[in-house]
Short mmCIF file of C-alpha atoms in Angstrom, two decimals:
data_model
loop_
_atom_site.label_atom_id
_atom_site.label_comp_id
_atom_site.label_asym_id
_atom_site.label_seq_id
_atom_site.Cartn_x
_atom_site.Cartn_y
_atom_site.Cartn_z
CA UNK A 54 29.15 -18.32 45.77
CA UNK A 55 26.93 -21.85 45.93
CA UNK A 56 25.56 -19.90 49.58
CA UNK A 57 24.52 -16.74 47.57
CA UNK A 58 23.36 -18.43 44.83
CA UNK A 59 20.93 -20.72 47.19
CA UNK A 60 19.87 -17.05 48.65
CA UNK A 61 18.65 -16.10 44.97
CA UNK A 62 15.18 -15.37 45.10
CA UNK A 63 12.43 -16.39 42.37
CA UNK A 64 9.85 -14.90 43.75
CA UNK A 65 9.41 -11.60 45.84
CA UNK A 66 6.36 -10.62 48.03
CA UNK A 67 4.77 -7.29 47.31
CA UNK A 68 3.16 -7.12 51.14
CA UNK A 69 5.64 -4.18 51.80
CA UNK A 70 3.94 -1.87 49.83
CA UNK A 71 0.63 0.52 51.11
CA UNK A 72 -2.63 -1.41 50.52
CA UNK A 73 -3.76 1.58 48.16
CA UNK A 74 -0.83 0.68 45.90
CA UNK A 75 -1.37 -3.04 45.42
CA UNK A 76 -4.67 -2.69 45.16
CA UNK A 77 -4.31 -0.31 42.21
CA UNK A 78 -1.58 -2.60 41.10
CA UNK A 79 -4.02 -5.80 40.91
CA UNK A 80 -6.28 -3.73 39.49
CA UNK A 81 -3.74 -2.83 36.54
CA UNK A 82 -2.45 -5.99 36.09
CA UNK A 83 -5.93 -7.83 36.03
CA UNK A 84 -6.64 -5.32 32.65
CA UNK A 85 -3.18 -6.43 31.37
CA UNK A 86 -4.34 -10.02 31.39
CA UNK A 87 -7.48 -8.83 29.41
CA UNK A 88 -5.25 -7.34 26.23
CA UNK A 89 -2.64 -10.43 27.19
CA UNK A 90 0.55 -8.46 27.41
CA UNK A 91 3.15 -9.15 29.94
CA UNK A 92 3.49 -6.24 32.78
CA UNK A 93 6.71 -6.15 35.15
CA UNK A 94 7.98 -4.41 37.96
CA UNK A 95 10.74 -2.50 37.35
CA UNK A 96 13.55 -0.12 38.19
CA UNK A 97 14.60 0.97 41.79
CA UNK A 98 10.74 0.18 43.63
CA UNK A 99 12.24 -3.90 42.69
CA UNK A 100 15.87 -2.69 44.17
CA UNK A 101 14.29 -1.18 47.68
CA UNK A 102 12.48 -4.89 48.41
CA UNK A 103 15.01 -6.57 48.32
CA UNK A 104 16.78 -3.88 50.36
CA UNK A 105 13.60 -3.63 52.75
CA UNK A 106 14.00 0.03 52.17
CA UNK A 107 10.25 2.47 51.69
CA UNK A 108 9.80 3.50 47.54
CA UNK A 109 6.65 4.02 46.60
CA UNK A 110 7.65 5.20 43.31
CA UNK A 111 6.10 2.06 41.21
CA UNK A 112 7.52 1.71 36.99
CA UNK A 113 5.81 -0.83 35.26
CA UNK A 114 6.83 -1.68 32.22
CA UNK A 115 4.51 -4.03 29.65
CA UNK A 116 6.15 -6.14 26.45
CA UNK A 117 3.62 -4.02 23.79
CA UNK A 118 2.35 -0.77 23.33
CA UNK A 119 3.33 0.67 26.63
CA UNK A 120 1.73 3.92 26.07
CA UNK A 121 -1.82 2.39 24.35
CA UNK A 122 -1.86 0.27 27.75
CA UNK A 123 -1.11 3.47 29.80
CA UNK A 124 -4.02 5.47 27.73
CA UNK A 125 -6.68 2.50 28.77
CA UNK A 126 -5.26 2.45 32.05
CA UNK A 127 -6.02 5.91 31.80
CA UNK A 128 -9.58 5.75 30.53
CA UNK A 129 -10.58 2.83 33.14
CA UNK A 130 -9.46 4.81 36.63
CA UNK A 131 -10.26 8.29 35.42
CA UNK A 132 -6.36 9.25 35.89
CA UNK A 133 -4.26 12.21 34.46
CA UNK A 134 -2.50 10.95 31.30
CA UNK A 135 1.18 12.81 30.33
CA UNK A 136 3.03 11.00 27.02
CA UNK A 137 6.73 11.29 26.78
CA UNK A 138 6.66 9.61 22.63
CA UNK A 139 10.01 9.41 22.43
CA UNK A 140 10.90 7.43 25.18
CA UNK A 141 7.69 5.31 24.84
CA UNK A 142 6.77 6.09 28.21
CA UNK A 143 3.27 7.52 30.04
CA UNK A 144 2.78 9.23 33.25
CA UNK A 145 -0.71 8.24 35.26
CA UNK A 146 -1.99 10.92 37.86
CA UNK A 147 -4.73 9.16 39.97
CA UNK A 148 -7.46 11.16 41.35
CA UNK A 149 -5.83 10.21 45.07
CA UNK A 150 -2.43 11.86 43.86
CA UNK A 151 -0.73 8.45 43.10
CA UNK A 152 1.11 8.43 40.51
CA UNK A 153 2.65 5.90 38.43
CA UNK A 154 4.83 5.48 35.10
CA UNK A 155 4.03 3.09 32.02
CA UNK A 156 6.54 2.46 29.75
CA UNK A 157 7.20 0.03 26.59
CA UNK A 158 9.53 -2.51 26.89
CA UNK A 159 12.38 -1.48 24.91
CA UNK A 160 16.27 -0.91 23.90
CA UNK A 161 18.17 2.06 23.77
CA UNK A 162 21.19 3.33 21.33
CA UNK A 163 23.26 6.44 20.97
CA UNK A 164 23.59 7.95 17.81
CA UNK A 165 26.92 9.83 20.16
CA UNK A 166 27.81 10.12 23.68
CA UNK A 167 25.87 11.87 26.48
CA UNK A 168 22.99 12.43 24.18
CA UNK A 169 19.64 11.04 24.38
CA UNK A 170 18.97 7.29 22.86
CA UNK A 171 16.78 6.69 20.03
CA UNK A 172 14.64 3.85 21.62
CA UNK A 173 12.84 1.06 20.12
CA UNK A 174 10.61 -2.30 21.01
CA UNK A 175 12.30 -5.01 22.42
CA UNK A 176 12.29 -7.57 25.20
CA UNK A 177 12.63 -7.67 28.56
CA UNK A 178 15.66 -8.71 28.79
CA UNK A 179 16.85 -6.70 26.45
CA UNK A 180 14.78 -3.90 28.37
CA UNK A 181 16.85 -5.09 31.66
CA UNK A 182 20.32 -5.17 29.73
CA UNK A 183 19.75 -1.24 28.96
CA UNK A 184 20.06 -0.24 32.62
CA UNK A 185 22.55 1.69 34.30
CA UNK A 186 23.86 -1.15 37.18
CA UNK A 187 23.12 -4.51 38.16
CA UNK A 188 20.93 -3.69 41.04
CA UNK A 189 18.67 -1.55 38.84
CA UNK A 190 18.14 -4.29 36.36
CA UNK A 191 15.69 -6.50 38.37
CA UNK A 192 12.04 -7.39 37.32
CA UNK A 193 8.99 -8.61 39.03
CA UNK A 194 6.41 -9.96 36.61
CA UNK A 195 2.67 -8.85 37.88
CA UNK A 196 0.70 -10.99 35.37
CA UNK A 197 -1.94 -12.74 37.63
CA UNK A 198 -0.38 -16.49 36.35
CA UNK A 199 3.53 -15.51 37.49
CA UNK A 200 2.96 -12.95 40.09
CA UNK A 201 5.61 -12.06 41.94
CA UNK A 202 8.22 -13.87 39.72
CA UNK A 203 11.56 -12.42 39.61
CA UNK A 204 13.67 -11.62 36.49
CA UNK A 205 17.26 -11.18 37.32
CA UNK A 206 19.27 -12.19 34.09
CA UNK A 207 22.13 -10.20 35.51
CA UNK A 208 22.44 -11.01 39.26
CA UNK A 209 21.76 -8.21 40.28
CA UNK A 210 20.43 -9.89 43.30
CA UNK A 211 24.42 -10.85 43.87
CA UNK A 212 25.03 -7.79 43.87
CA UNK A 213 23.11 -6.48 46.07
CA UNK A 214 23.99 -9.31 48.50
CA UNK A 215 27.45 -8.06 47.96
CA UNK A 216 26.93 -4.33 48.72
CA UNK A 217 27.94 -3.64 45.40
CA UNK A 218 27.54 -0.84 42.09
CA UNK A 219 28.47 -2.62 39.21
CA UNK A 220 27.83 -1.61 35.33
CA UNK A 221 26.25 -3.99 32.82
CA UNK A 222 28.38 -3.51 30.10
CA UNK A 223 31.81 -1.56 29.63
CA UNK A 224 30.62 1.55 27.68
CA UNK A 225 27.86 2.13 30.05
CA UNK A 226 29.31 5.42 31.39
CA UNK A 227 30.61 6.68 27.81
CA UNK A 228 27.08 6.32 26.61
CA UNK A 229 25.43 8.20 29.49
CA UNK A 230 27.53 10.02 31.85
CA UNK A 231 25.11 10.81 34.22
CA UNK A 232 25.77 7.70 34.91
CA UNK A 233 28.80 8.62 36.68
CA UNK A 234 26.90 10.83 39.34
CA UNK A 235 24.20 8.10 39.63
CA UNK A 236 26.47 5.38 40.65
CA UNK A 237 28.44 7.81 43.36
CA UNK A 238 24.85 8.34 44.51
CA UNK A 239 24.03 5.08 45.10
CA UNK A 240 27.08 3.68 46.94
CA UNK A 241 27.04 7.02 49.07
CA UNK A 242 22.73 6.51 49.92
CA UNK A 243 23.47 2.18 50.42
CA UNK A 244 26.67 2.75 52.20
CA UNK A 245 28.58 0.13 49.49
CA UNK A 246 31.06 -0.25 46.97
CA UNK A 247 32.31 0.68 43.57
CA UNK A 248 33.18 -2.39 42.16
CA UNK A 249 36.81 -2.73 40.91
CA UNK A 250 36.27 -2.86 37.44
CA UNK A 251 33.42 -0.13 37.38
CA UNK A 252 35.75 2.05 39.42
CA UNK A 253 37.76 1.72 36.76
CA UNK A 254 35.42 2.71 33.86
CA UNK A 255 33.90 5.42 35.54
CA UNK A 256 37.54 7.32 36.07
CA UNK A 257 38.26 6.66 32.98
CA UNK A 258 35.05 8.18 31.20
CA UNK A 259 35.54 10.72 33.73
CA UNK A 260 38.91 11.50 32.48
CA UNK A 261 37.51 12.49 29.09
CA UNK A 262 35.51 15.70 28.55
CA UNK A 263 32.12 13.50 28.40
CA UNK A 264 30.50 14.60 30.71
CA UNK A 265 30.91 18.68 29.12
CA UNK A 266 28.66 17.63 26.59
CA UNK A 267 26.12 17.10 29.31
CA UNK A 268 23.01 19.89 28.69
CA UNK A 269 23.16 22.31 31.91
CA UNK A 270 19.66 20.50 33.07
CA UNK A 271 20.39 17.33 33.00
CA UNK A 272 24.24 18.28 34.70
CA UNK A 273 22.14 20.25 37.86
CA UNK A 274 19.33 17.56 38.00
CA UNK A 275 22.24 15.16 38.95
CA UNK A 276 24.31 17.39 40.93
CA UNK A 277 21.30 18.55 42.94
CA UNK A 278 20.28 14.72 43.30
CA UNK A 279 23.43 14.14 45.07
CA UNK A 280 22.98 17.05 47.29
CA UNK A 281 19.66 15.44 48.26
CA UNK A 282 21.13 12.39 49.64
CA UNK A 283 20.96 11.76 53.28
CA UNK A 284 24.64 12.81 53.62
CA UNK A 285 25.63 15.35 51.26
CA UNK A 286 28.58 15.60 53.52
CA UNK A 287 30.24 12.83 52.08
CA UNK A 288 29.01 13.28 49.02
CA UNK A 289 30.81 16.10 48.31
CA UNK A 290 33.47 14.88 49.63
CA UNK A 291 33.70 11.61 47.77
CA UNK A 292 32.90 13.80 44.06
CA UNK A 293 36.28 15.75 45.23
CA UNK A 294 38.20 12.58 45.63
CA UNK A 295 37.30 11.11 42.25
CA UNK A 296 37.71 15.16 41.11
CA UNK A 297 34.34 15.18 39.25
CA UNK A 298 33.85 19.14 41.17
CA UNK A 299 35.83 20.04 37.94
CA UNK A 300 32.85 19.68 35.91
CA UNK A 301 31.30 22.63 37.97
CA UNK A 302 33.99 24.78 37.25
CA UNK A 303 37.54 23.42 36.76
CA UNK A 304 38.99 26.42 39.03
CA UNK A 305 36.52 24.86 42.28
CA UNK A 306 38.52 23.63 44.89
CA UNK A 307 37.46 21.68 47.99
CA UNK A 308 39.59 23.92 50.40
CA UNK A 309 39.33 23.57 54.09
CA UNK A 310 37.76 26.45 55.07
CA UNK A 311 34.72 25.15 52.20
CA UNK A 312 35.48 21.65 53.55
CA UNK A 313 34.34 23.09 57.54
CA UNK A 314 31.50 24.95 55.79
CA UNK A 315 30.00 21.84 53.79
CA UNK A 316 30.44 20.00 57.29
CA UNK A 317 28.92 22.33 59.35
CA UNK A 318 25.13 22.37 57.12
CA UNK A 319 23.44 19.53 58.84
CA UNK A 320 23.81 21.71 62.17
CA UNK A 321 22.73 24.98 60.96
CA UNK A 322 19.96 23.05 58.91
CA UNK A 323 18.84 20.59 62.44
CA UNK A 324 18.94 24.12 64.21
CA UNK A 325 16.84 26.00 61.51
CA UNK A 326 13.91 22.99 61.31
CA UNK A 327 13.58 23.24 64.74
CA UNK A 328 13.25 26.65 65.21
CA UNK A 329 11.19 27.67 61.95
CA UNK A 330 9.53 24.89 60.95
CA UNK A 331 7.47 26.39 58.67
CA UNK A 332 10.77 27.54 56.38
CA UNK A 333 10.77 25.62 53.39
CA UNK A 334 14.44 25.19 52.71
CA UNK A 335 15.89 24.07 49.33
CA UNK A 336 18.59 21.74 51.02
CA UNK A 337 20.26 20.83 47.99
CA UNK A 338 20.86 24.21 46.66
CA UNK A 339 22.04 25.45 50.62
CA UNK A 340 25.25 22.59 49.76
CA UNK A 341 25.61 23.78 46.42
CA UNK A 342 25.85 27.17 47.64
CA UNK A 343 28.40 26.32 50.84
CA UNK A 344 30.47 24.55 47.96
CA UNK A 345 31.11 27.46 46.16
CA UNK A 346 30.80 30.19 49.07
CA UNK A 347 34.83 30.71 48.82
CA UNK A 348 35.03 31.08 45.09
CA UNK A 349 35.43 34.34 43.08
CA UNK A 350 32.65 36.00 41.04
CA UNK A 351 34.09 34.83 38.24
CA UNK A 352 33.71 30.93 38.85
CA UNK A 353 30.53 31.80 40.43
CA UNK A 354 28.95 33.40 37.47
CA UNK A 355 30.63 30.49 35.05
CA UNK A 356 29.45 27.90 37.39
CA UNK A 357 25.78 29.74 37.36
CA UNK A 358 25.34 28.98 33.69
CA UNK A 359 27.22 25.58 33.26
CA UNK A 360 23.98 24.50 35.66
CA UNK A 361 21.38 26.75 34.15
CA UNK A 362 20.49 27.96 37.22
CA UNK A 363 17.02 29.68 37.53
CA UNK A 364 17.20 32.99 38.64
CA UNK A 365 16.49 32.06 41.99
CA UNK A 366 18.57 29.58 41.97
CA UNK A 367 21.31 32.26 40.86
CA UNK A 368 20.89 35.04 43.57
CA UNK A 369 21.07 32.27 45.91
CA UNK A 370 24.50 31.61 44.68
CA UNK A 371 25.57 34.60 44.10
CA UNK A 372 24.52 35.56 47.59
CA UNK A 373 26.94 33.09 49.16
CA UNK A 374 30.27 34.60 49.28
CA UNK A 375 31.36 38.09 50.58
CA UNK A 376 28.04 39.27 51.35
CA UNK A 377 27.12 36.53 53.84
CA UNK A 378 30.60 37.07 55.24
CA UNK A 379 30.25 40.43 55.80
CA UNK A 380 26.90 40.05 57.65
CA UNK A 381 27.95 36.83 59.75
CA UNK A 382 30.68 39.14 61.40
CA UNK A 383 28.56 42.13 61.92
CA UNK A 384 25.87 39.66 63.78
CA UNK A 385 28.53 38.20 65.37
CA UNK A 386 30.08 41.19 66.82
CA UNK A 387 29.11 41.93 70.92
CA UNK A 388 28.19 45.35 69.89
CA UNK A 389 24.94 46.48 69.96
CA UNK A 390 22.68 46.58 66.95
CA UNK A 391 19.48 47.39 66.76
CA UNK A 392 16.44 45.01 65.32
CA UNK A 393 16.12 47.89 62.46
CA UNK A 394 19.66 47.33 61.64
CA UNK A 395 19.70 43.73 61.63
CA UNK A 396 16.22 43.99 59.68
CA UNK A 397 18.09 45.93 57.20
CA UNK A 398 21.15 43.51 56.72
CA UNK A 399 19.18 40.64 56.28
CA UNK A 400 16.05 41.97 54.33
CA UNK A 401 17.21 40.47 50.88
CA UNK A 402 18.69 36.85 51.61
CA UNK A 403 16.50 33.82 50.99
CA UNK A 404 16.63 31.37 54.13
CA UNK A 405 18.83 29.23 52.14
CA UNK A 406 21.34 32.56 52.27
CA UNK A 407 20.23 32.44 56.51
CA UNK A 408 20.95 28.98 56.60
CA UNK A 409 24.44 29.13 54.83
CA UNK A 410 25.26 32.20 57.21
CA UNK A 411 24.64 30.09 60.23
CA UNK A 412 26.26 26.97 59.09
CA UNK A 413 29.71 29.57 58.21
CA UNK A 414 29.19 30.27 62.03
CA UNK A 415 28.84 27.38 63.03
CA UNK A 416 32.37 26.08 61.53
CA UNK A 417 33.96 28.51 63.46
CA UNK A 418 33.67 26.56 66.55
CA UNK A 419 32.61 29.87 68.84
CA UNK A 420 30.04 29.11 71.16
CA UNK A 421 29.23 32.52 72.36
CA UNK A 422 29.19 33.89 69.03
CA UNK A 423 27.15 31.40 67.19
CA UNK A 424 24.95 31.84 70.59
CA UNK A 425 24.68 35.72 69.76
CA UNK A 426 23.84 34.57 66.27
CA UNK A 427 21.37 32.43 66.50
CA UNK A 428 19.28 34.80 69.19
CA UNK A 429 19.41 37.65 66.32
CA UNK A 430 18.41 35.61 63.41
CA UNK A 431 15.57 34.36 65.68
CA UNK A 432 14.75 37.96 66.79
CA UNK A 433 15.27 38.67 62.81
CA UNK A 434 12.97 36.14 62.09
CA UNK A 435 9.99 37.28 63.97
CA UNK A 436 10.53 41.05 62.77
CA UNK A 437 10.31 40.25 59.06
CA UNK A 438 6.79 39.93 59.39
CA UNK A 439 6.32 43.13 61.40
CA UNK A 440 4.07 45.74 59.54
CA UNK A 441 3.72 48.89 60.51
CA UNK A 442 -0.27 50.45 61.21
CA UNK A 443 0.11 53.33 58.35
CA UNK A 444 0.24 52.83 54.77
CA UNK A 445 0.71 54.75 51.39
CA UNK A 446 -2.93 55.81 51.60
CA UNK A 447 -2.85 57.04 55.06
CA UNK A 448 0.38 59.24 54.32
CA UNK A 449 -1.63 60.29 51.30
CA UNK A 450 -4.44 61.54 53.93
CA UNK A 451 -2.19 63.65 56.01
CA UNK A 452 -1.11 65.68 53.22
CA UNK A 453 1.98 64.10 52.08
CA UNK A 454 2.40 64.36 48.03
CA UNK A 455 2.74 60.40 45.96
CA UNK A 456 5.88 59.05 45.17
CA UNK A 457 9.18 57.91 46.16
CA UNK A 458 9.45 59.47 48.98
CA UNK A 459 6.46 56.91 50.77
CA UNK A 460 8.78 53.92 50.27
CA UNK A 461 11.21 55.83 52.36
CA UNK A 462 9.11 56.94 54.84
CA UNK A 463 7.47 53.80 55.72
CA UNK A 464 10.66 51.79 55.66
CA UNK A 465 12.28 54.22 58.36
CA UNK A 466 8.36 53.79 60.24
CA UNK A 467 9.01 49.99 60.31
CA UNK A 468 12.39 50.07 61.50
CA UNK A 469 11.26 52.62 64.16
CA UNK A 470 8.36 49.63 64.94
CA UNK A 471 11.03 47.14 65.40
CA UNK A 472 13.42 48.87 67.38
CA UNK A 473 10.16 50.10 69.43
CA UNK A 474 10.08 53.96 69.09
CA UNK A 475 6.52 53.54 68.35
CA UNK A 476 4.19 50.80 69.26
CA UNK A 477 1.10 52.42 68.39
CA UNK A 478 -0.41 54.00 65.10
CA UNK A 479 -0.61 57.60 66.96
CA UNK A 480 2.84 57.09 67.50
CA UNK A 481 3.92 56.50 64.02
CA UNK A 482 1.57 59.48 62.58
CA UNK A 483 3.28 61.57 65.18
CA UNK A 484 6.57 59.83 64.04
CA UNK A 485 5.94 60.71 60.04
CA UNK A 486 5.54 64.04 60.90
CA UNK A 487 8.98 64.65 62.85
CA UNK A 488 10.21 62.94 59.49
CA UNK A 489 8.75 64.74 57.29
CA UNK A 490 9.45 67.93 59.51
CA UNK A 491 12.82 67.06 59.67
CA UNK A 492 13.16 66.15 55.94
CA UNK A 493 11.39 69.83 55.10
CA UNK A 494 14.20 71.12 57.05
CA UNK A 495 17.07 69.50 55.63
CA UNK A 496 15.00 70.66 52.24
CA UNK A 497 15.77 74.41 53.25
CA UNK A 498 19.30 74.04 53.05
CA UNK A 499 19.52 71.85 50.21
CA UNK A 500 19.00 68.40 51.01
CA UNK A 501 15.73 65.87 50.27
CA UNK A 502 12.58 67.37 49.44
CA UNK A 503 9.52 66.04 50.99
CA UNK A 504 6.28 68.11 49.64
CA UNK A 505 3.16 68.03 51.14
CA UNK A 506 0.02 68.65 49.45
CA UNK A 507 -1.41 72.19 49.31
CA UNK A 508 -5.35 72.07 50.75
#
């Protein structure tokens, strides 16, 4: 302990961050010294130095009127001002993008818990002593007279040293359960350990029904944190051991064939960036929805509204059981399909859906199959943005009568496109009229009517 404690550092260099960012800093801290308040360095920015790890994500926190400070800070460098009252807190948008939070100094109580705390004025220490873990409760004073001086009234440099999550106080989970998720995110992102006793306190508070008074938001922001972690893998995977998945649903199991799915993600998501690059996928939500891909509607649905799901968030997750089953094995079959039917089997999932469909394959361990996959979702891929040369107002020219019928008609012209029956745009008016002679026909003895207009 007397070689750890000699490793304690007083001060801490700021030379890490981008020269933009401690420039601004100075710049801040030089107008703090004007209206003599004291301005730290706080939160998980002071963590990542010590860990030599890139956040750029700078909370300052002043002993005073955190938001006043934040509003002449606002009014000096022409930046965005957003005021959160209740938490005494500011938000500062620079007119680079930078953006930086300004709080009060302050401590926190809960009327009950997993609600939000009334706040009110206090010290820094006390403003330290409020903190979810040890490692989070580390200042850096910016003043121009102690810059760089380190406040660590709970050793949470130790800690750190140590490779270890531990709470400040025993009811720290009972009076926020998020803090539950947040500490399982930490010692999965830092690769260390629970510490015995907070081990200990967080199974217990998770034993309780706590963390069911947790609003929907607040329950997905965390969840979908996790899933944002480097290894969501074993993130899962560790929330299953400790069986927090309950709190999704309490009929979610982490089966093997879900187990194999969650695994197989990083794959289908390495293959996916590399192929479409420009695909913007929602990783967290493609591990939320490979969680719960083997669950019935049922839990689904529940599970949809515990989280308050958008609604895009909701067909995504709806979309990940049966229906991306059903469409794995018809891709996967060595039958042939046509681009037009594959077009048509894939039209309505999100790439988060495509994504989840490949990694399903890809836990299957067959090469030639997942081969054949990945050739027609690439195929697929390319054909989505096919358009055929016609539209509504050129079927309206040849004498073919508004309505439902044009939706029809062009969607068989595109699939015609992408299976190449027609490559050119005399082709597909040729093409409309067969259909439309056809359909005429099929009219006559009583099927679909297609009318055309009388000249």
């Amino acid at each position: 302990m007397s070689a750890m404690t000699n490793q304690v550092k007083k001060t801490i260099s700021l030379s890490t961050l981008p020269v933009q960012q401690r420039h601004l800093l100075k710049q801040i801290c030089r107008l703090a010294d004007e209206q003599d308040l004291p301005v730290y360095l706080v939160g998980g920015v002071v963590r990542d130095l010590f860990l030599k790890r890139e956040n750029w994500d700078l909370d300052l926190t002043v002993e005073g009127d955190g938001i006043a400070f934040a509003r002449l800070v606002a009014d000096r460098y022409g930046a965005g001002l957003e005021v959160f009252e209740r938490f005494a807190t500011a938000r500062l948008t620079f007119p680079n993008g930078f953006k930086i939070d300004i709080a009060t100094t302050r401590r926190e109580s809960y009327a009950q818990p997993a609600l939000l705390p009334t706040v009110q004025p206090a010290s820094i220490k006390e403003d330290l002593s409020r903190r979810d873990f040890t490692i989070n409760a580390i200042a850096v004073q910016l003043n121009q007279r102690q810059f760089g001086r380190v406040l660590d009234p709970y050793e949470g440099q130790r800690d750190l040293r140590a490779r270890t999550i531990r709470v400040l106080h025993a009811g720290s989970f009972l009076d926020d359960p998020t803090r539950i998720f947040r500490a399982i995110r930490f010692e999965q992102r830092f690769g260390f350990r629970l510490e015995r006793t907070t081990l200990h306190l967080l199974m217990q508070a998770a034993s309780t029904n706590l963390i069911q008074r947790l609003s929907g938001p607040r329950l997905q922001n965390e969840i979908l944190l996790l899933f944002a972690e480097c290894d969501p893998v074993r993130t899962v995977a560790r929330l299953a051991q400790l069986k927090l998945l309950r709190f999704l649903h309490h009929r979610l199991r982490y089966k093997n064939n879900v187990k194999r799915t969650v695994a197989a993600v990083p794959q289908a998501l390495a293959w996916w960036v590399r192929r479409f690059p420009d695909s913007v996928i929602d990783r967290p939500m493609v591990y939320l929805m490979a969680l719960s891909s083997e669950s019935s509607p049922h839990v689904v649905a529940t599970m949809i509204r515990r989280l308050a799901l958008s609604r895009g968030q909701a067909r995504n997750v709806t979309v990940g059981g049966r229906r991306i089953d059903r469409a794995r094995k018809r891709l996967t079959d060595t039958r042939t399909i046509r681009p037009s039917q594959v077009y048509r089997l894939l039209a309505e999932f999100s790439d988060e859906a495509l994504v989840l469909l490949l990694a399903k394959q890809v836990s299957k361990q067959q090469g030639v199959q997942l081969s054949l996959l990945r050739r027609r979702l690439t195929a697929y891929m390319t054909n989505r943005t096919m358009k055929t040369a016609l539209t509504g107002r050129d079927l309206q020219s040849m004498g073919l009568q508004p309505g439902p019928q044009y939706k029809k008609i062009l969607d068989n012209l595109l699939g015609a496109r992408m299976d190449g029956v027609v490559t050119t745009e005399a082709e597909e008016r040729a093409f409309v009229q067969r259909w439309v002679g056809l359909a005429e026909s099929r009219s006559k003895t009583g099927g679909t009517s297609v009318t055309s207009q009388k000249r």
